[in-house]
Short mmCIF file of C-alpha atoms in Angstrom, two decimals:
data_model
loop_
_atom_site.label_atom_id
_atom_site.label_comp_id
_atom_site.label_asym_id
_atom_site.label_seq_id
_atom_site.Cartn_x
_atom_site.Cartn_y
_atom_site.Cartn_z
CA MET A 1 8.68 36.34 45.04
CA LEU A 2 8.72 39.21 47.39
CA LYS A 3 12.54 39.29 47.23
CA PHE A 4 12.21 40.77 43.76
CA TRP A 5 10.73 43.98 45.21
CA LYS A 6 13.33 44.42 48.03
CA LYS A 7 15.24 47.80 47.68
CA LYS A 8 18.96 47.46 47.14
CA PRO A 9 21.26 49.60 49.24
CA ALA A 10 22.66 52.70 47.49
CA GLU A 11 26.07 52.15 45.99
CA THR A 12 28.92 54.34 47.28
CA PRO A 13 30.66 56.26 44.50
CA PRO A 14 34.30 55.29 44.08
CA ASP A 15 35.58 58.80 44.88
CA ALA A 16 33.71 58.97 48.17
CA ALA A 17 35.18 55.77 49.54
CA ALA A 18 37.11 56.25 52.79
CA GLU A 19 40.85 56.07 52.43
CA PRO A 20 42.43 53.21 54.32
CA ALA A 21 44.21 54.21 57.58
CA PRO A 22 47.99 54.37 57.18
CA ALA A 23 49.73 51.27 58.30
CA MET A 24 51.95 51.47 61.41
CA VAL A 25 55.55 50.90 60.43
CA ASP A 26 58.02 49.78 63.04
CA LEU A 27 61.37 51.61 62.95
CA PRO A 28 64.33 49.36 62.45
CA ALA A 29 66.28 48.72 65.61
CA GLN A 30 69.25 50.82 64.50
CA VAL A 31 67.17 53.97 63.90
CA THR A 32 66.86 56.17 66.99
CA PRO A 33 64.35 58.96 67.42
CA LEU A 34 65.69 62.46 66.78
CA GLU A 35 66.68 64.37 69.91
CA ALA A 36 66.84 68.11 70.46
CA PRO A 37 70.32 69.43 69.63
CA GLU A 38 72.54 69.95 72.63
CA PRO A 39 73.21 73.61 73.50
CA GLU A 40 76.60 74.91 72.50
CA PRO A 41 79.02 74.97 75.42
CA ALA A 42 79.67 78.36 76.99
CA PRO A 43 82.96 79.89 75.91
CA GLU A 44 85.78 79.17 78.28
CA PRO A 45 87.07 82.10 80.31
CA ALA A 46 90.19 83.74 78.99
CA PRO A 47 93.41 82.35 80.43
CA PRO A 48 94.87 84.50 83.23
CA VAL A 49 97.77 85.69 81.06
CA ALA A 50 95.44 86.74 78.25
CA ALA A 51 93.08 88.46 80.71
CA ALA A 52 95.99 90.34 82.27
CA ALA A 53 97.20 91.46 78.85
CA ALA A 54 93.71 92.68 77.93
CA ASP A 55 93.54 94.55 81.24
CA GLU A 56 96.88 96.20 80.58
CA ALA A 57 95.83 97.23 77.07
CA ALA A 58 92.56 98.72 78.31
CA TRP A 59 94.35 100.57 81.11
CA SER A 60 96.89 102.08 78.69
CA GLU A 61 94.17 103.02 76.24
CA ARG A 62 92.31 105.00 78.89
CA LEU A 63 95.46 106.85 79.94
CA ARG A 64 95.85 107.93 76.32
CA THR A 65 92.58 109.86 76.58
CA THR A 66 94.18 112.36 78.98
CA ALA A 67 94.98 115.87 77.77
CA PHE A 68 98.68 115.10 78.24
CA ALA A 69 98.60 112.14 75.85
CA ARG A 70 96.36 113.86 73.30
CA GLY A 71 98.55 116.98 73.18
CA PHE A 72 101.75 115.10 72.49
CA ALA A 73 100.06 112.75 70.01
CA THR A 74 99.05 115.78 67.94
CA LEU A 75 102.54 117.30 68.20
CA PHE A 76 104.66 114.31 67.22
CA THR A 77 102.46 112.87 64.50
CA ARG A 78 103.29 116.03 62.47
CA HIS A 79 106.93 114.87 62.21
CA PRO A 80 108.22 118.20 63.53
CA ALA A 81 111.61 119.72 62.79
CA LEU A 82 114.16 119.78 65.60
CA ASP A 83 114.20 123.48 66.43
CA GLU A 84 113.30 126.06 69.07
CA ALA A 85 109.67 126.08 67.96
CA LEU A 86 109.36 122.36 68.74
CA VAL A 87 110.73 122.84 72.26
CA ASP A 88 108.32 125.74 72.79
CA ASP A 89 105.43 123.48 71.74
CA ILE A 90 106.63 120.74 74.10
CA GLU A 91 106.84 123.22 76.98
CA THR A 92 103.31 124.45 76.20
CA CYS A 93 101.99 120.87 76.19
CA LEU A 94 103.60 120.21 79.56
CA LEU A 95 102.19 123.39 81.10
CA THR A 96 98.65 122.88 79.80
CA ALA A 97 98.71 119.28 81.09
CA ASP A 98 99.39 120.53 84.66
CA VAL A 99 102.97 119.32 84.86
CA GLY A 100 103.80 122.62 86.60
CA VAL A 101 106.08 125.53 85.77
CA ALA A 102 109.20 124.25 87.54
CA ALA A 103 109.16 120.77 86.01
CA SER A 104 108.13 122.02 82.54
CA THR A 105 110.93 124.62 82.49
CA THR A 106 113.56 122.10 83.62
CA ILE A 107 112.59 119.60 80.92
CA ALA A 108 112.38 122.23 78.17
CA GLU A 109 115.77 123.73 79.03
CA ASP A 110 117.38 120.28 78.97
CA LEU A 111 115.96 119.61 75.50
CA ARG A 112 117.12 123.03 74.22
CA ARG A 113 120.70 122.40 75.33
CA ARG A 114 120.77 118.98 73.73
CA ILE A 115 119.30 120.24 70.45
CA ALA A 116 121.96 122.96 70.36
CA ARG A 117 124.63 120.26 70.79
CA ARG A 118 122.98 118.29 67.96
CA GLU A 119 122.45 115.22 70.13
CA PHE A 120 119.23 114.21 68.37
CA ALA A 121 119.26 112.74 64.89
CA ASP A 122 115.49 113.00 64.49
CA ALA A 123 112.18 113.40 66.30
CA ARG A 124 112.29 109.80 67.51
CA ALA A 125 115.55 110.47 69.38
CA LEU A 126 114.09 113.59 70.97
CA LEU A 127 110.94 111.71 72.00
CA HIS A 128 113.12 109.06 73.61
CA ALA A 129 114.94 111.76 75.61
CA LEU A 130 111.65 113.36 76.68
CA ARG A 131 110.33 110.01 77.89
CA ALA A 132 113.53 109.50 79.87
CA ASP A 133 113.25 112.96 81.48
CA LEU A 134 109.65 112.29 82.51
CA ALA A 135 110.50 108.88 83.93
CA LYS A 136 113.41 110.39 85.86
CA LEU A 137 110.97 112.77 87.57
CA LEU A 138 108.75 109.90 88.70
CA GLU A 139 111.22 107.17 89.62
CA PRO A 140 112.02 108.52 93.13
CA VAL A 141 108.31 108.44 94.11
CA ALA A 142 107.35 105.04 92.71
CA GLU A 143 107.16 103.20 96.03
CA PRO A 144 104.42 100.57 96.49
CA LEU A 145 102.72 100.28 99.85
CA LEU A 146 104.37 97.32 101.59
CA ILE A 147 103.20 95.79 104.86
CA PRO A 148 106.23 94.83 106.95
CA GLU A 149 106.33 91.48 108.70
CA GLY A 150 105.46 91.58 112.38
CA VAL A 151 103.21 94.66 112.23
CA ARG A 152 99.62 93.52 112.97
CA PRO A 153 97.44 95.25 112.23
CA PHE A 154 99.05 97.64 109.79
CA VAL A 155 96.89 100.78 109.99
CA VAL A 156 96.16 102.88 106.90
CA LEU A 157 94.32 106.17 107.43
CA VAL A 158 92.77 107.38 104.17
CA VAL A 159 92.17 111.13 103.83
CA GLY A 160 91.14 113.58 101.13
CA VAL A 161 88.56 116.14 100.07
CA ASN A 162 84.98 115.35 99.10
CA GLY A 163 84.42 113.51 95.84
CA VAL A 164 87.94 112.26 95.13
CA GLY A 165 87.01 108.58 95.48
CA LYS A 166 88.31 107.75 98.96
CA THR A 167 85.68 105.14 99.81
CA THR A 168 85.97 103.44 96.42
CA THR A 169 89.76 103.41 96.72
CA ILE A 170 89.49 101.79 100.16
CA GLY A 171 87.23 99.06 98.81
CA LYS A 172 89.62 98.30 95.95
CA MET A 173 92.64 98.26 98.27
CA ALA A 174 90.87 95.92 100.67
CA ARG A 175 89.98 93.52 97.89
CA ARG A 176 93.55 93.60 96.55
CA TYR A 177 95.05 92.68 99.95
CA GLN A 178 92.34 90.09 100.58
CA GLN A 179 93.29 88.38 97.31
CA GLN A 180 96.84 88.21 98.66
CA GLY A 181 95.54 86.13 101.57
CA ARG A 182 95.52 88.90 104.18
CA GLU A 183 92.75 89.55 106.68
CA VAL A 184 91.44 93.09 106.31
CA VAL A 185 89.18 95.15 108.61
CA LEU A 186 87.53 98.37 107.42
CA ALA A 187 86.55 101.37 109.55
CA ALA A 188 83.64 103.51 108.31
CA GLY A 189 84.99 106.75 109.72
CA ASP A 190 83.21 109.07 107.28
CA THR A 191 80.33 109.55 109.71
CA PHE A 192 79.21 112.84 108.18
CA ARG A 193 77.92 111.08 105.07
CA ALA A 194 75.53 108.15 105.50
CA ALA A 195 76.08 107.08 101.89
CA ALA A 196 79.80 106.59 102.58
CA VAL A 197 79.06 104.22 105.46
CA GLU A 198 76.61 102.24 103.32
CA GLN A 199 79.06 102.14 100.43
CA LEU A 200 81.78 100.70 102.65
CA ARG A 201 79.36 98.19 104.18
CA SER A 202 78.39 97.13 100.67
CA TRP A 203 82.05 96.44 99.85
CA GLY A 204 82.30 94.44 103.07
CA GLU A 205 79.23 92.31 102.32
CA ARG A 206 80.33 91.69 98.76
CA HIS A 207 83.79 90.45 99.75
CA GLN A 208 83.17 89.10 103.28
CA LEU A 209 85.13 91.86 105.02
CA GLN A 210 84.45 93.09 108.54
CA VAL A 211 83.32 96.73 108.58
CA VAL A 212 83.25 98.57 111.91
CA HIS A 213 80.67 101.37 111.91
CA GLN A 214 78.38 103.35 114.22
CA GLY A 215 75.31 105.51 113.78
CA ALA A 216 75.04 108.67 111.73
CA ASN A 217 77.09 111.65 112.97
CA ALA A 218 79.05 109.46 115.38
CA ASP A 219 82.50 110.62 116.42
CA SER A 220 84.90 109.55 113.67
CA ALA A 221 87.82 109.07 116.06
CA SER A 222 85.66 106.80 118.23
CA VAL A 223 84.71 104.61 115.24
CA ILE A 224 88.33 104.21 114.15
CA PHE A 225 89.44 103.54 117.76
CA ASP A 226 86.87 100.72 118.00
CA ALA A 227 87.97 99.37 114.64
CA LEU A 228 91.60 99.16 115.75
CA GLN A 229 90.59 97.29 118.90
CA SER A 230 88.52 94.87 116.80
CA ALA A 231 91.36 94.35 114.31
CA ARG A 232 93.77 93.59 117.15
CA ALA A 233 91.32 91.11 118.70
CA ARG A 234 90.99 89.32 115.35
CA ASP A 235 94.76 89.44 114.78
CA ALA A 236 94.00 91.03 111.41
CA ASP A 237 96.79 91.95 109.02
CA LEU A 238 95.42 95.30 107.96
CA LEU A 239 93.03 98.05 109.10
CA ILE A 240 91.96 100.60 106.49
CA ALA A 241 90.09 103.59 107.93
CA ASP A 242 87.89 105.98 105.97
CA THR A 243 87.56 109.59 107.09
CA ALA A 244 85.11 112.37 106.31
CA GLY A 245 85.75 114.21 103.06
CA ARG A 246 86.92 117.61 104.12
CA LEU A 247 88.06 120.68 102.29
CA HIS A 248 91.68 121.56 102.93
CA THR A 249 90.57 125.13 103.75
CA GLN A 250 88.39 124.01 106.69
CA SER A 251 90.81 124.19 109.61
CA GLY A 252 88.34 122.73 112.17
CA LEU A 253 87.79 119.60 110.16
CA MET A 254 91.48 119.31 109.41
CA ASP A 255 92.17 119.48 113.16
CA GLU A 256 89.96 116.42 113.60
CA LEU A 257 92.45 114.38 111.60
CA GLY A 258 95.02 115.23 114.23
CA LYS A 259 92.59 113.98 116.88
CA ILE A 260 92.20 110.65 115.07
CA ARG A 261 95.96 110.20 114.97
CA ARG A 262 96.25 110.92 118.70
CA VAL A 263 93.46 108.45 119.56
CA LEU A 264 95.07 105.68 117.53
CA LYS A 265 98.38 106.17 119.28
CA LYS A 266 96.74 105.34 122.62
CA ILE A 267 96.51 101.74 121.40
CA ASP A 268 99.50 101.59 119.06
CA PRO A 269 102.16 104.33 119.38
CA GLU A 270 103.20 103.66 115.76
CA ALA A 271 99.71 104.00 114.28
CA PRO A 272 98.73 105.07 111.73
CA HIS A 273 101.51 103.41 109.81
CA GLU A 274 100.38 105.02 106.54
CA VAL A 275 98.37 108.20 105.91
CA LEU A 276 97.21 107.88 102.32
CA LEU A 277 95.95 111.04 100.63
CA VAL A 278 93.60 110.41 97.70
CA ILE A 279 93.89 113.06 94.98
CA ASP A 280 91.50 113.57 92.06
CA GLY A 281 93.59 113.70 88.88
CA THR A 282 91.14 116.12 87.26
CA THR A 283 91.77 118.91 89.79
CA GLY A 284 95.07 119.98 88.26
CA GLN A 285 97.23 122.40 90.20
CA ASN A 286 94.68 122.56 93.04
CA ALA A 287 95.98 119.11 93.96
CA VAL A 288 99.29 120.72 94.93
CA ASN A 289 97.50 122.91 97.50
CA GLN A 290 95.63 119.90 98.87
CA VAL A 291 98.82 117.92 99.40
CA ARG A 292 100.49 120.85 101.11
CA GLN A 293 97.62 121.33 103.59
CA PHE A 294 97.00 117.64 104.30
CA ARG A 295 100.67 116.90 104.78
CA GLU A 296 100.83 119.59 107.45
CA ALA A 297 97.59 118.57 109.20
CA ALA A 298 97.68 114.78 108.90
CA GLY A 299 101.30 113.82 108.21
CA VAL A 300 100.61 112.35 104.75
CA THR A 301 103.02 109.55 103.86
CA GLY A 302 101.68 108.43 100.46
CA LEU A 303 99.42 109.40 97.57
CA ALA A 304 96.79 107.70 95.44
CA VAL A 305 95.87 109.63 92.28
CA THR A 306 92.44 108.71 90.91
CA LYS A 307 90.27 109.53 87.87
CA LEU A 308 93.19 109.79 85.47
CA ASP A 309 91.11 108.81 82.43
CA GLY A 310 88.71 110.97 80.45
CA THR A 311 88.82 114.63 81.49
CA ALA A 312 92.05 114.39 83.51
CA LYS A 313 95.04 116.27 82.14
CA GLY A 314 97.42 113.66 83.56
CA GLY A 315 100.39 115.91 84.23
CA VAL A 316 99.57 116.56 87.88
CA VAL A 317 101.40 113.34 88.81
CA PHE A 318 104.67 114.92 87.61
CA ALA A 319 103.94 118.16 89.46
CA LEU A 320 103.31 116.31 92.73
CA ALA A 321 106.48 114.26 92.32
CA ARG A 322 108.57 117.37 91.71
CA GLU A 323 106.99 119.47 94.46
CA PHE A 324 106.76 117.01 97.36
CA GLY A 325 108.61 113.78 96.62
CA LEU A 326 105.90 111.79 98.44
CA PRO A 327 105.53 108.13 97.41
CA ILE A 328 102.79 107.58 94.84
CA ARG A 329 101.26 104.28 95.91
CA TYR A 330 98.41 103.90 93.43
CA VAL A 331 96.86 105.41 90.33
CA GLY A 332 93.23 104.80 89.42
CA LEU A 333 91.33 104.97 86.16
CA GLY A 334 87.88 103.50 86.76
CA GLU A 335 85.38 101.75 89.00
CA LYS A 336 86.60 98.15 88.77
CA VAL A 337 88.95 96.63 91.33
CA GLN A 338 91.65 96.13 88.69
CA ASP A 339 91.42 99.81 87.71
CA LEU A 340 93.41 100.72 90.84
CA ARG A 341 97.00 99.97 89.93
CA VAL A 342 100.26 100.04 91.84
CA PHE A 343 102.14 102.98 90.37
CA ASP A 344 104.55 101.75 87.69
CA VAL A 345 106.67 104.55 86.18
CA GLN A 346 107.52 102.84 82.90
CA ALA A 347 103.97 101.66 82.24
CA PHE A 348 102.66 105.15 83.06
CA VAL A 349 105.09 106.94 80.73
CA ASP A 350 104.58 104.32 77.99
CA ALA A 351 100.83 104.91 78.09
CA LEU A 352 101.04 108.71 78.10
CA LEU A 353 103.87 109.05 75.60
CA PRO A 354 104.34 105.85 73.56
CA GLU A 355 107.35 105.59 71.26
CA SER A 356 104.95 104.70 68.45
CA LEU A 357 103.98 108.40 68.19
CA VAL A 358 106.70 108.90 65.57
CA ASP A 359 106.16 105.61 63.68
CA GLY A 360 105.78 105.92 59.96
#
């Protein structure tokens, strides 16, 4: 009877009922879990031929920023008439680009005579003749620096005024010869400037090159003497020696170059085998004075013309060729190793004065 009074448990409303837990479903055997997408492969490096072509295009493009190239681009894109005024404009372009009075006058007079004889049908023909005249000026001096067999080490003494890029040029040359399989030793002979020694040592560390150096303000001739002894002991192919940047008007410092030459000859009567003068292409006609003084003091045998892009006028190369006839070994346009190029007359003229100037 008491069961009648027993309280029934409260009923759970239908909406409040707990939802059943989701059933675990086994994936079929052929379904595989999703994986993170694989990263895209890195692009392959450009083939050597394509990289070389890109290098060549970039090099030519930078040469076209010189005042020489800009002046002639403006002149010929106007489709000028073949007359005296055109030759006057050409002569002005040559002079303002530092080609020099003698070379500019010779080229202009040749063009005047040929116009008078009606040798040119149009501006394209005249441009072709101008390119040929410019190339003719440069061809006798386009001599690459070659290391003869049996000369070990071949000694290159690098000279020039402050700020022309001697140390950078040395580093690029060393890397170039190293890539040819030659053993190169460097001499940090610019002892007046600690930064130059460190810069050369940095090139050496980067490319596993031996750099002979001493403390600050050491005797430059002593450093280079030690470097030649070291290069001979290692049977190295090449010794490239840096020297202090000196102004060509400082006779005492210029005399020191003579001392270095005499010290080297105590070990090798033929050394140095090359005295390479580095010239800044932006200095214009002042470069002519530098070559004259350094040739007398140091017996310069070759030139490297740097910084030919940007603010350079570009014509100084023609002036140096006409005035001195010294071999132009290298031209430089930038900081990269490949920006130092063996001087190629046709490539140089093509970049400064392309035939496409009169297209259209």
